[in-house]
PDB file of C-alpha atoms and ligand atoms in Angstrom:
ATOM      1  CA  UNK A 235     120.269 117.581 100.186  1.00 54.00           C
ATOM      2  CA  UNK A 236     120.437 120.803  99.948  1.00 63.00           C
ATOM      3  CA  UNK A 237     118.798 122.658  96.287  1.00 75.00           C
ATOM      4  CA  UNK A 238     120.581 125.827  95.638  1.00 82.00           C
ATOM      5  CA  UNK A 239     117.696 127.890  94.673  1.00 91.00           C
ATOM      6  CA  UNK A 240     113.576 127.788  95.199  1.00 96.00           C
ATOM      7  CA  UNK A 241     111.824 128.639  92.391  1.00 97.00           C
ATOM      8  CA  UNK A 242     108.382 130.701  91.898  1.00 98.00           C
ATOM      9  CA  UNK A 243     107.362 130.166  88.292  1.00 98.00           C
ATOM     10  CA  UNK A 244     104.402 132.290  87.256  1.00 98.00           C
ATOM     11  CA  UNK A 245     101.712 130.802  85.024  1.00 98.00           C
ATOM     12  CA  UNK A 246     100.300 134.098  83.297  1.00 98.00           C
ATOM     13  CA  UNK A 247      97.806 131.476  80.980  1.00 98.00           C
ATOM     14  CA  UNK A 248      95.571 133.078  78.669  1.00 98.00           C
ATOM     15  CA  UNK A 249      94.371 136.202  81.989  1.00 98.00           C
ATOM     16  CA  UNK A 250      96.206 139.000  80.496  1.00 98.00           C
ATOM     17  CA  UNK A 251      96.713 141.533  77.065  1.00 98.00           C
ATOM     18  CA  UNK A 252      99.643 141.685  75.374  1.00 98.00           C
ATOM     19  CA  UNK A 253      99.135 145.438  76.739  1.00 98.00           C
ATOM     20  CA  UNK A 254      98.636 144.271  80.693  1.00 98.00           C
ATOM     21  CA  UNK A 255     101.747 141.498  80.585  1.00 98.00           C
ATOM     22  CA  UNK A 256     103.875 144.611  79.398  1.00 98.00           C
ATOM     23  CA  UNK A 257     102.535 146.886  81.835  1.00 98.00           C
ATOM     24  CA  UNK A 258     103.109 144.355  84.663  1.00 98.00           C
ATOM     25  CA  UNK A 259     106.753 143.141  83.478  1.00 98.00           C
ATOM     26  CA  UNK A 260     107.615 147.175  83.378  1.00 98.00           C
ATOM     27  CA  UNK A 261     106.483 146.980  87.063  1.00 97.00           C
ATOM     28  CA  UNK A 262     107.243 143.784  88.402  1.00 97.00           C
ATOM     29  CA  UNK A 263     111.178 144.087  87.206  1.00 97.00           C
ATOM     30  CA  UNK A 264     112.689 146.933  89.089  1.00 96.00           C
ATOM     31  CA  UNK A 265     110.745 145.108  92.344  1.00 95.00           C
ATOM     32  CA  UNK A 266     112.025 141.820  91.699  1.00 94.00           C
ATOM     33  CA  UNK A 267     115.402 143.288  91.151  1.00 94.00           C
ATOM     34  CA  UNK A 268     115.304 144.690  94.600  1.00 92.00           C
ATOM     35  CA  UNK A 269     114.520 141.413  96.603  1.00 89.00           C
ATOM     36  CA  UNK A 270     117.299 138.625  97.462  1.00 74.00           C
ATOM     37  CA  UNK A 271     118.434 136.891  93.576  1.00 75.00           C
ATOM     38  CA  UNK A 272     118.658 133.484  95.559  1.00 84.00           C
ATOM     39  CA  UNK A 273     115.040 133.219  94.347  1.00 94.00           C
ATOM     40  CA  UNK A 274     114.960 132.385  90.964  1.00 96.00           C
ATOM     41  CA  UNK A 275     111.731 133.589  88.855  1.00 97.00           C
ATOM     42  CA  UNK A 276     110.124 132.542  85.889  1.00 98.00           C
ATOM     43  CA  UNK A 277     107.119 134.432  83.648  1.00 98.00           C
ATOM     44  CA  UNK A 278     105.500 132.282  81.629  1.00 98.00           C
ATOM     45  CA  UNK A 279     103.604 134.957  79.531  1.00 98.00           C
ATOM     46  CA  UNK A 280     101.021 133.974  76.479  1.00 98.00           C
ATOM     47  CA  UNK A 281     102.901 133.006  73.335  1.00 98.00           C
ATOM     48  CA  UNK A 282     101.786 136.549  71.745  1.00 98.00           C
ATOM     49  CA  UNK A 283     103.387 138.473  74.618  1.00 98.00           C
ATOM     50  CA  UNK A 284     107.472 136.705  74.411  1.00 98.00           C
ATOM     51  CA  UNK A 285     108.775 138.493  72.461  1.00 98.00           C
ATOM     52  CA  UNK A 286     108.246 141.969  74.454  1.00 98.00           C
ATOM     53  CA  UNK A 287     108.626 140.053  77.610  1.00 98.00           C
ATOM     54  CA  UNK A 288     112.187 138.794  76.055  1.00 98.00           C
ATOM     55  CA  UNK A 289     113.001 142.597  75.034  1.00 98.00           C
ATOM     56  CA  UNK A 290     111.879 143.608  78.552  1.00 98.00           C
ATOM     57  CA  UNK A 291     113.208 140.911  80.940  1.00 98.00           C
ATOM     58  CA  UNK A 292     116.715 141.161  78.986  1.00 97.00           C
ATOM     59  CA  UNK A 293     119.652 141.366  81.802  1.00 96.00           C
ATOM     60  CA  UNK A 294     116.926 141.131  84.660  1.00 96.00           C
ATOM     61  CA  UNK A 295     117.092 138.249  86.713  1.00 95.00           C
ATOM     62  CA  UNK A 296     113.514 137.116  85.799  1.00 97.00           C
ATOM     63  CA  UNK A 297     113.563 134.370  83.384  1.00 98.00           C
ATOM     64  CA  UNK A 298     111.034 133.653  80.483  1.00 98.00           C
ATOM     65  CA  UNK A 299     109.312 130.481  80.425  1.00 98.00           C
ATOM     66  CA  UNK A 300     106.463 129.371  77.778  1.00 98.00           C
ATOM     67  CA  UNK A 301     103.173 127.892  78.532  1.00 98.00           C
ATOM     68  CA  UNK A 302     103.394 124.787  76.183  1.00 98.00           C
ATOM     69  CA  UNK A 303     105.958 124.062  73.473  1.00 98.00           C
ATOM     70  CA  UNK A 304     105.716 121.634  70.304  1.00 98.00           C
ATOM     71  CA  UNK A 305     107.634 118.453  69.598  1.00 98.00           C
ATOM     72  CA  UNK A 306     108.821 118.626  66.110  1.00 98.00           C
ATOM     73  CA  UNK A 307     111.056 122.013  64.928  1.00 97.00           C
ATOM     74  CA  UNK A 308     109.713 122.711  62.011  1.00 98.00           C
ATOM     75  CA  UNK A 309     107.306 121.400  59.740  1.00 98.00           C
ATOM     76  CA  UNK A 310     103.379 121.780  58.447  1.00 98.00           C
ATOM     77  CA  UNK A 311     101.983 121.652  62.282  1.00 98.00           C
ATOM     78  CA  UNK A 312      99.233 124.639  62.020  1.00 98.00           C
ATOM     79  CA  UNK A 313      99.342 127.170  65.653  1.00 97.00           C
ATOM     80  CA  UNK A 314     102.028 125.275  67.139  1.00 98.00           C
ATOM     81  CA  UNK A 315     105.579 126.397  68.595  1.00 98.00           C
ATOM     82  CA  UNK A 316     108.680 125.586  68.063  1.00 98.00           C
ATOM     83  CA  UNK A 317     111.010 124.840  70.774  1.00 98.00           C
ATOM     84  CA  UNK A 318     113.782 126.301  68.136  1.00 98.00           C
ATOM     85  CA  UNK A 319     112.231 129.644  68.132  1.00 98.00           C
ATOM     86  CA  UNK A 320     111.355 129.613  71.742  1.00 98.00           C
ATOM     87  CA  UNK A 321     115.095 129.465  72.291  1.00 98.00           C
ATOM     88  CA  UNK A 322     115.961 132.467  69.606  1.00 97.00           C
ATOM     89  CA  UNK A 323     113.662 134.516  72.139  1.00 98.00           C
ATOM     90  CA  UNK A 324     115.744 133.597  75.242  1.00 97.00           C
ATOM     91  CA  UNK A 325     112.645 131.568  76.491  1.00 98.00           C
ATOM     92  CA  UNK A 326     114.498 128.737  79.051  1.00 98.00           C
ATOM     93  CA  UNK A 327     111.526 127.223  80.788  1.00 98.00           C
ATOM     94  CA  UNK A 328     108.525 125.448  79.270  1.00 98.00           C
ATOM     95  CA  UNK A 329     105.291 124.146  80.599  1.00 98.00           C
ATOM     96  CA  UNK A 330     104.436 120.945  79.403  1.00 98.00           C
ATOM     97  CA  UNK A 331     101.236 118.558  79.873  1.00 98.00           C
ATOM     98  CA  UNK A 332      99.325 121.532  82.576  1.00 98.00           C
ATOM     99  CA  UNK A 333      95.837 119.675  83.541  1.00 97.00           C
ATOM    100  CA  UNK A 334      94.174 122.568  81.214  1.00 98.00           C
ATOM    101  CA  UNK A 335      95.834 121.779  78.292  1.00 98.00           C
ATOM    102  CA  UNK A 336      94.911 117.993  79.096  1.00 97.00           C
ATOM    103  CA  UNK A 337      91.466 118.875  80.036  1.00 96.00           C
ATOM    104  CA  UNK A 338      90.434 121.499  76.821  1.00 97.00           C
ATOM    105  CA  UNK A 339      93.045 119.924  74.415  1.00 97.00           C
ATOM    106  CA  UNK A 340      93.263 116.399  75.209  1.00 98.00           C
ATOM    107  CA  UNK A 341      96.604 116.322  75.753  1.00 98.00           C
ATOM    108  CA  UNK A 342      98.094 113.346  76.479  1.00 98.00           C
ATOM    109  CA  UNK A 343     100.741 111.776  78.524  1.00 97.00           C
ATOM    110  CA  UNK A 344     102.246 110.686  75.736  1.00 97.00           C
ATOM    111  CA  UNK A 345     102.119 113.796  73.600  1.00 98.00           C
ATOM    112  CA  UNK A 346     103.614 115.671  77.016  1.00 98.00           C
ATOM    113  CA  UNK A 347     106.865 113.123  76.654  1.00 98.00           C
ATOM    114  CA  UNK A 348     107.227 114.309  73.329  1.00 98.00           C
ATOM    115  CA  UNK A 349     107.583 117.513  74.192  1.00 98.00           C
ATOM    116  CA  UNK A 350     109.509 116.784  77.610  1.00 98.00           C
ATOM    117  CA  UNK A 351     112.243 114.986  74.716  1.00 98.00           C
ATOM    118  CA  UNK A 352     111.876 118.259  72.005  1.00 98.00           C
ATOM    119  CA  UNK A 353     112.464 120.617  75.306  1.00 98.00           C
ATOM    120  CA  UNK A 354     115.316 119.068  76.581  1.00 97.00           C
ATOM    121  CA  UNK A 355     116.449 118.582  73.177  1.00 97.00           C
ATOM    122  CA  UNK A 356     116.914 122.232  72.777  1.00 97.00           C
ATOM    123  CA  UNK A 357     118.282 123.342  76.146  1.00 96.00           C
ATOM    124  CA  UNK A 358     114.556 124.483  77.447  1.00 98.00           C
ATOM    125  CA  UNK A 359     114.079 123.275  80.951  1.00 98.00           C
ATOM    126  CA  UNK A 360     110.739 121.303  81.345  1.00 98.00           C
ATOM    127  CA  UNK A 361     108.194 121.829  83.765  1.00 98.00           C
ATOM    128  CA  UNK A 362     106.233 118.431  83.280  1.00 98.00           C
ATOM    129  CA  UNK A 363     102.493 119.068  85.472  1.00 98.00           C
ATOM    130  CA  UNK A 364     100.721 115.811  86.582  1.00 98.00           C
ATOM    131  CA  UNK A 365      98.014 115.626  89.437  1.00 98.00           C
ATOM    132  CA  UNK A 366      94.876 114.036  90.050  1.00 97.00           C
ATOM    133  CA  UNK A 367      91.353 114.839  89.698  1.00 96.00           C
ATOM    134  CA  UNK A 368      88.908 115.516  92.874  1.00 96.00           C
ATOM    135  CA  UNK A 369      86.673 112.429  91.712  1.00 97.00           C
ATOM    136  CA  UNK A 370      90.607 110.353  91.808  1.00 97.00           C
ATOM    137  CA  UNK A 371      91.289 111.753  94.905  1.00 95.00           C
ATOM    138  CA  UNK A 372      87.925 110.950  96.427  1.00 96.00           C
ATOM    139  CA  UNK A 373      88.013 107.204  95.380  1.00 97.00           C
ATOM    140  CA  UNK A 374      91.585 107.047  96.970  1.00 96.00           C
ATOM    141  CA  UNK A 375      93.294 106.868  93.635  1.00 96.00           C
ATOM    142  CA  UNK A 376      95.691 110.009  94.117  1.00 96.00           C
ATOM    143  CA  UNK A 377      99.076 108.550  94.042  1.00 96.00           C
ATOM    144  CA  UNK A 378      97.986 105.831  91.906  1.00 97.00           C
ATOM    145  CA  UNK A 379      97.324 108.548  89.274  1.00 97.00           C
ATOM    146  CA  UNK A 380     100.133 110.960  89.573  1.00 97.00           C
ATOM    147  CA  UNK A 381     102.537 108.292  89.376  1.00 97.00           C
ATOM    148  CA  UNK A 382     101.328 106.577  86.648  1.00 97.00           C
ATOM    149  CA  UNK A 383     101.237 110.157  84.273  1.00 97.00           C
ATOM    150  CA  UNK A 384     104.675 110.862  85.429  1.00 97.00           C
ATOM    151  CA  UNK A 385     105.824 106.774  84.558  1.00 96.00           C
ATOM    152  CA  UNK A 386     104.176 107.670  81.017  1.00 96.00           C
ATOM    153  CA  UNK A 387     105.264 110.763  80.355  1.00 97.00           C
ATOM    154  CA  UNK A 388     109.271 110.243  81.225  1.00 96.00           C
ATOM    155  CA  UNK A 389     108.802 106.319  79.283  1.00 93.00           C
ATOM    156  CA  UNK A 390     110.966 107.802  76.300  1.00 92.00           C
ATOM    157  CA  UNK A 391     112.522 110.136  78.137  1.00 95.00           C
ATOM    158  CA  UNK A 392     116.462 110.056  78.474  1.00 94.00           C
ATOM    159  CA  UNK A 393     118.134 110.913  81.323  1.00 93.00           C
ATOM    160  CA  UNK A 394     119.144 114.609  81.361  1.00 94.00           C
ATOM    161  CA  UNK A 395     122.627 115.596  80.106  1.00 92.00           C
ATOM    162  CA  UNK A 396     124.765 117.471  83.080  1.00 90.00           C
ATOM    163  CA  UNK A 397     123.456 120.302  84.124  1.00 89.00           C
ATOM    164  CA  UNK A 398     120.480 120.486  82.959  1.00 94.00           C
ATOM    165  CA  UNK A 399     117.289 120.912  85.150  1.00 96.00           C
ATOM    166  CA  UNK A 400     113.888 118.738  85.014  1.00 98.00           C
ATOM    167  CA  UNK A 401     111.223 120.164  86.851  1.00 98.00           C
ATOM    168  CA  UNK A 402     107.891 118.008  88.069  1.00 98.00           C
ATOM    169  CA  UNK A 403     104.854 119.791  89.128  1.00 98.00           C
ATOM    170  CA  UNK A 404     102.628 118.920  91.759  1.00 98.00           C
ATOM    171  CA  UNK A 405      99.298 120.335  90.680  1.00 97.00           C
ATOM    172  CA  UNK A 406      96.070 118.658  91.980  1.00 96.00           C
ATOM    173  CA  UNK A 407      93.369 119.811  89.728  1.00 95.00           C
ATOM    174  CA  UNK A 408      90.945 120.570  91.787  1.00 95.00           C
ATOM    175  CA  UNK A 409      92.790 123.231  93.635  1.00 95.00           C
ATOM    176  CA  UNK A 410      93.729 124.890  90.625  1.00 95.00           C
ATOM    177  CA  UNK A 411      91.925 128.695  90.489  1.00 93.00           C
ATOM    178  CA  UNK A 412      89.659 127.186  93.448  1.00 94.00           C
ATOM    179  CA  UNK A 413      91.276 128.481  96.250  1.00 92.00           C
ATOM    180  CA  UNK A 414      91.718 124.890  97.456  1.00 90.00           C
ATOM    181  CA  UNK A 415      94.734 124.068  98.397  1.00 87.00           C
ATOM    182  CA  UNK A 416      96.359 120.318  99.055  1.00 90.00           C
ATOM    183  CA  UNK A 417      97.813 120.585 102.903  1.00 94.00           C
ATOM    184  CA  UNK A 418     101.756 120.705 102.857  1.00 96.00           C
ATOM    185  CA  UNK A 419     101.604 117.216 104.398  1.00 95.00           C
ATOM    186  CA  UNK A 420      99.125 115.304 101.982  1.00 95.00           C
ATOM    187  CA  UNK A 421     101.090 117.267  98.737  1.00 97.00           C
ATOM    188  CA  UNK A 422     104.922 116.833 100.251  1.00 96.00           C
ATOM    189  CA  UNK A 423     103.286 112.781 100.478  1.00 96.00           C
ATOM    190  CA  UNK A 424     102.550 113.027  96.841  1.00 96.00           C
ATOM    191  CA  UNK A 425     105.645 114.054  95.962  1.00 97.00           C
ATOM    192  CA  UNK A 426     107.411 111.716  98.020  1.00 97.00           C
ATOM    193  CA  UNK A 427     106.152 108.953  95.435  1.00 97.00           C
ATOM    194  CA  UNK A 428     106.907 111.057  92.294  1.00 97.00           C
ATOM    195  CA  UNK A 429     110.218 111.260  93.359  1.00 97.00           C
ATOM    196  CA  UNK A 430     110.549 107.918  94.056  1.00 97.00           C
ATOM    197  CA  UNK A 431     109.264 106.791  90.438  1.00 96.00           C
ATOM    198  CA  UNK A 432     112.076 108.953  89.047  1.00 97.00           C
ATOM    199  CA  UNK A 433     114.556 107.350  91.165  1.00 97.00           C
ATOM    200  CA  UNK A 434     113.300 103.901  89.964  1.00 95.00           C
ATOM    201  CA  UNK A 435     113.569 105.282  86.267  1.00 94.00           C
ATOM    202  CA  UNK A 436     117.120 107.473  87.128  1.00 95.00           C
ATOM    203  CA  UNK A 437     118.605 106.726  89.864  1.00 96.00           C
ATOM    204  CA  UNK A 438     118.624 108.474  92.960  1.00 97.00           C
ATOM    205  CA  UNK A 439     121.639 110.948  92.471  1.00 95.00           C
ATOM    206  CA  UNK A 440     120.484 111.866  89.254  1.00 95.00           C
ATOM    207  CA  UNK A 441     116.671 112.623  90.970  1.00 96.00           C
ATOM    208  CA  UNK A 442     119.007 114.586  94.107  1.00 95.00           C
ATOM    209  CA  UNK A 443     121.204 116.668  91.104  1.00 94.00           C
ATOM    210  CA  UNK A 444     118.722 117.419  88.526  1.00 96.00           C
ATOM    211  CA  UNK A 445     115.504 117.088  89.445  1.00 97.00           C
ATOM    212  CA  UNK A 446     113.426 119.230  90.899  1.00 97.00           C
ATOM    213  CA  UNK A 447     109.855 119.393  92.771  1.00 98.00           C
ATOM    214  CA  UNK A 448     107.183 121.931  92.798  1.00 98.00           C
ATOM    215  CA  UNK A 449     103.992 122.604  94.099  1.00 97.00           C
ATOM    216  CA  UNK A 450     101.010 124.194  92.126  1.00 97.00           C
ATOM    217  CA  UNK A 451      97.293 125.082  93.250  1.00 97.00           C
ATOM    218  CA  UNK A 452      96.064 128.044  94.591  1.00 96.00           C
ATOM    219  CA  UNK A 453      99.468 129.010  95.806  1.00 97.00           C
ATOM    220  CA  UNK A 454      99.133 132.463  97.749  1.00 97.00           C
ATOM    221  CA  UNK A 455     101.575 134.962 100.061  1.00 97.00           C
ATOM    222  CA  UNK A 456     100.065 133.129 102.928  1.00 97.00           C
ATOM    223  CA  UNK A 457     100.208 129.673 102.541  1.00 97.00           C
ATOM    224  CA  UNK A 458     103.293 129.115 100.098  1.00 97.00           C
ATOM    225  CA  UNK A 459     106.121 128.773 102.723  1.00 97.00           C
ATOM    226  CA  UNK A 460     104.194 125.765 104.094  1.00 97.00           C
ATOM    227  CA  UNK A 461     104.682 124.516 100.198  1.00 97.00           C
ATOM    228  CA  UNK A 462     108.160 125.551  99.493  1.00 97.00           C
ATOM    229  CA  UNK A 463     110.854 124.599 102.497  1.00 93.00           C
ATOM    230  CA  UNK A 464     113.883 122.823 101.446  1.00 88.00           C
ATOM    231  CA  UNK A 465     112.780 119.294 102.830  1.00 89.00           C
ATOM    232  CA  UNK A 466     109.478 120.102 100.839  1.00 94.00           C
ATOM    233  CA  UNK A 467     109.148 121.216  97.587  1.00 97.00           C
ATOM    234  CA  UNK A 468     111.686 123.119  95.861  1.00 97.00           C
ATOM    235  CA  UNK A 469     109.366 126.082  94.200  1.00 98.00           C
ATOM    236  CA  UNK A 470     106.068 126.858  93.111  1.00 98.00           C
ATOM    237  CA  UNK A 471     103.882 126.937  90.320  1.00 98.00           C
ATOM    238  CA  UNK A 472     101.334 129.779  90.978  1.00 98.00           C
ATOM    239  CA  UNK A 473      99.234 131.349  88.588  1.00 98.00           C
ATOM    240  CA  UNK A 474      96.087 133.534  90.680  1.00 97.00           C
ATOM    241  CA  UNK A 475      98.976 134.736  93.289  1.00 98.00           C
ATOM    242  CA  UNK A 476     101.394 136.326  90.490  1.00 98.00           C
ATOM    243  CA  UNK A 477      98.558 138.347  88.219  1.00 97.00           C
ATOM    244  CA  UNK A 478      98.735 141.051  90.716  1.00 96.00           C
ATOM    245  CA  UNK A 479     102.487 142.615  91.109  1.00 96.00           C
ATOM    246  CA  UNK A 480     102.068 143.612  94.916  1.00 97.00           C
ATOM    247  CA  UNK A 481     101.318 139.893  95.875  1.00 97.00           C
ATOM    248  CA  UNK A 482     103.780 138.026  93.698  1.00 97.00           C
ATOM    249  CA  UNK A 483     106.314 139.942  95.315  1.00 97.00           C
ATOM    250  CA  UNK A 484     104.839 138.804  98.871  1.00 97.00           C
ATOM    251  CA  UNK A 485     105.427 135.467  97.477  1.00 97.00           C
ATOM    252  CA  UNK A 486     108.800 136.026  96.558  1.00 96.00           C
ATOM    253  CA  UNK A 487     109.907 137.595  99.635  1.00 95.00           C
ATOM    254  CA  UNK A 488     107.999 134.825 101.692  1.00 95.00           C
ATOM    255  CA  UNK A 489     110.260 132.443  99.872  1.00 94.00           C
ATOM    256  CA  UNK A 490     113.429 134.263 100.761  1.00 91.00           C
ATOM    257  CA  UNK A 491     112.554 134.212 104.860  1.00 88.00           C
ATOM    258  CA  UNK A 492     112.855 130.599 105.159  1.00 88.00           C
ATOM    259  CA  UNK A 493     115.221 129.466 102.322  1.00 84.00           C
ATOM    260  CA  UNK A 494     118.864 130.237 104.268  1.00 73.00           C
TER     261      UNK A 494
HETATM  262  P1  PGA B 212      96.517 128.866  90.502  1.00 59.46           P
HETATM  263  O1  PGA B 212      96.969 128.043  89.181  1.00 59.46           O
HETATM  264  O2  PGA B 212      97.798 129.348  91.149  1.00 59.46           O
HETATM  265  O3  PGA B 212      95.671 129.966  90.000  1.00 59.46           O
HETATM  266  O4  PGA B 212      95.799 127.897  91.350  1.00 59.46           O
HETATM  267  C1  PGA B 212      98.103 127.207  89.211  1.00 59.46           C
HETATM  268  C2  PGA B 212      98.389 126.660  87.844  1.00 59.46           C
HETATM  269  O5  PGA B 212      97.476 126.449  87.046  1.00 59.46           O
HETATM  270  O6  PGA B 212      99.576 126.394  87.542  1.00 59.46           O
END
């Protein structure tokens, strides 16, 4: 098959000012807008910095992603967001179920299919995170784990409407922010049965059309085209790497070199 575009979504989390995420949108733009457009990129700012990042990013070919979104669109639901006024600020992309919002919040695979239905619901493209533990992956329980968050999560889930894009995130947790990485081989593995749990839930030209993979976990200029290939994963889902402007671009332009 062959996936039009690979994706680098940045994870900004809770690392930078509404100050710094202006600063570095003023500088990453004009640099992005330089490289090949083939590569499509995401910012996933904090919640307090969309709405500059929306004024900013407007007509760039960046797009804006949020870090978490809410299931219900209005109601009396104290700090949360609305996937209605997500869309009013031209966010497309939202995070949902990332291992620190399951870890600090207790977020649940459940709650994350919630949101996977409210997203979709209002034209925002998911980005649904599973991965496993190092204690999971030490007893051998890896795939075991990963498939079984991903089987809960999509339970309610219809399929997607034409067009529209679901994206699954690779993300073992203990090679998030550790410099760890999963090799290519043992993470492309992993993904292998993700996919294949969609398939049993979709079908397999649904999965081939509108579903895409990505890898997340101390993703960095160097190591990121063994990640994103097209027989691998179709983007990434880097955080550390995209803070600093000079090497998310090296990750970007990495990308280009071996997606012809
Ligand atoms: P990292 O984080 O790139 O800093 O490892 C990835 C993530 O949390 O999505």
């Amino acid at each position: 098959m062959t996936v039009e575009h690979p994706y680098i979504i940045a994870n900004w989390k809770m690392q930078l000012s509404p100050a710094d995420v202006e600063q570095r949108l003023r500088d990453v733009r004009p640099a992005i807008e330089q490289l090949d457009h083939r590569v499509r990129t995401v910012i996933c700012p904090s919640f307090l910095s969309l709405a500059t990042a929306s004024r900013l990013l407007a007509g760039s070919p960046i797009s804006l992603g949020a870090q978490d979104v809410f299931w219900a669109e209005r109601g009396a639901y104290t700090g949360e967001i609305s996937p209605l006024d997500l869309r009013t600020l031209n966010v497309t992309y939202a995070i949902i179920g990332h291992s620190e919002r399951r870890q600090h919040l207790g977020e649940t695979d459940v709650m994350a299919g919630r949101k996977m239905i409210a997203a979709m619901g209002h034209g925002l493209q998911p980005i649904l995170c599973v991965g496993e533990s190092a204690a999971q992956r030490a007893a051998g329980q890896a795939e075991t784990v990963v498939r079984h968050q991903l089987a809960e999560a999509f339970r309610s889930v219809p399929p997607p409407t034409r067009g529209q894009r679901i994206f699954v995130a690779y993300e073992p947790v203990w090679a998030i922010g550790t410099g760890e990485f999963a090799s290519a081989e043992v993470a492309t593995d992993v993904m292998r049965v993700l996919e294949q749990t969609l398939v049993d839930l979709y079908g397999a030209g649904l999965v081939e059309q509108q579903f895409r993979f990505l890898y997340g976990g101390s993703v960095n200029p160097d190591n990121i085209t063994s990640y994103v290939q097209p027989e691998r994963f179709h983007g990434a889902l880097a955080a550390t790497a995209t803070l600093e402007v000079e090497s998310f671009i090296r990750l970007v332009t990495a990308v280009t070199q071996v997606w012809r």
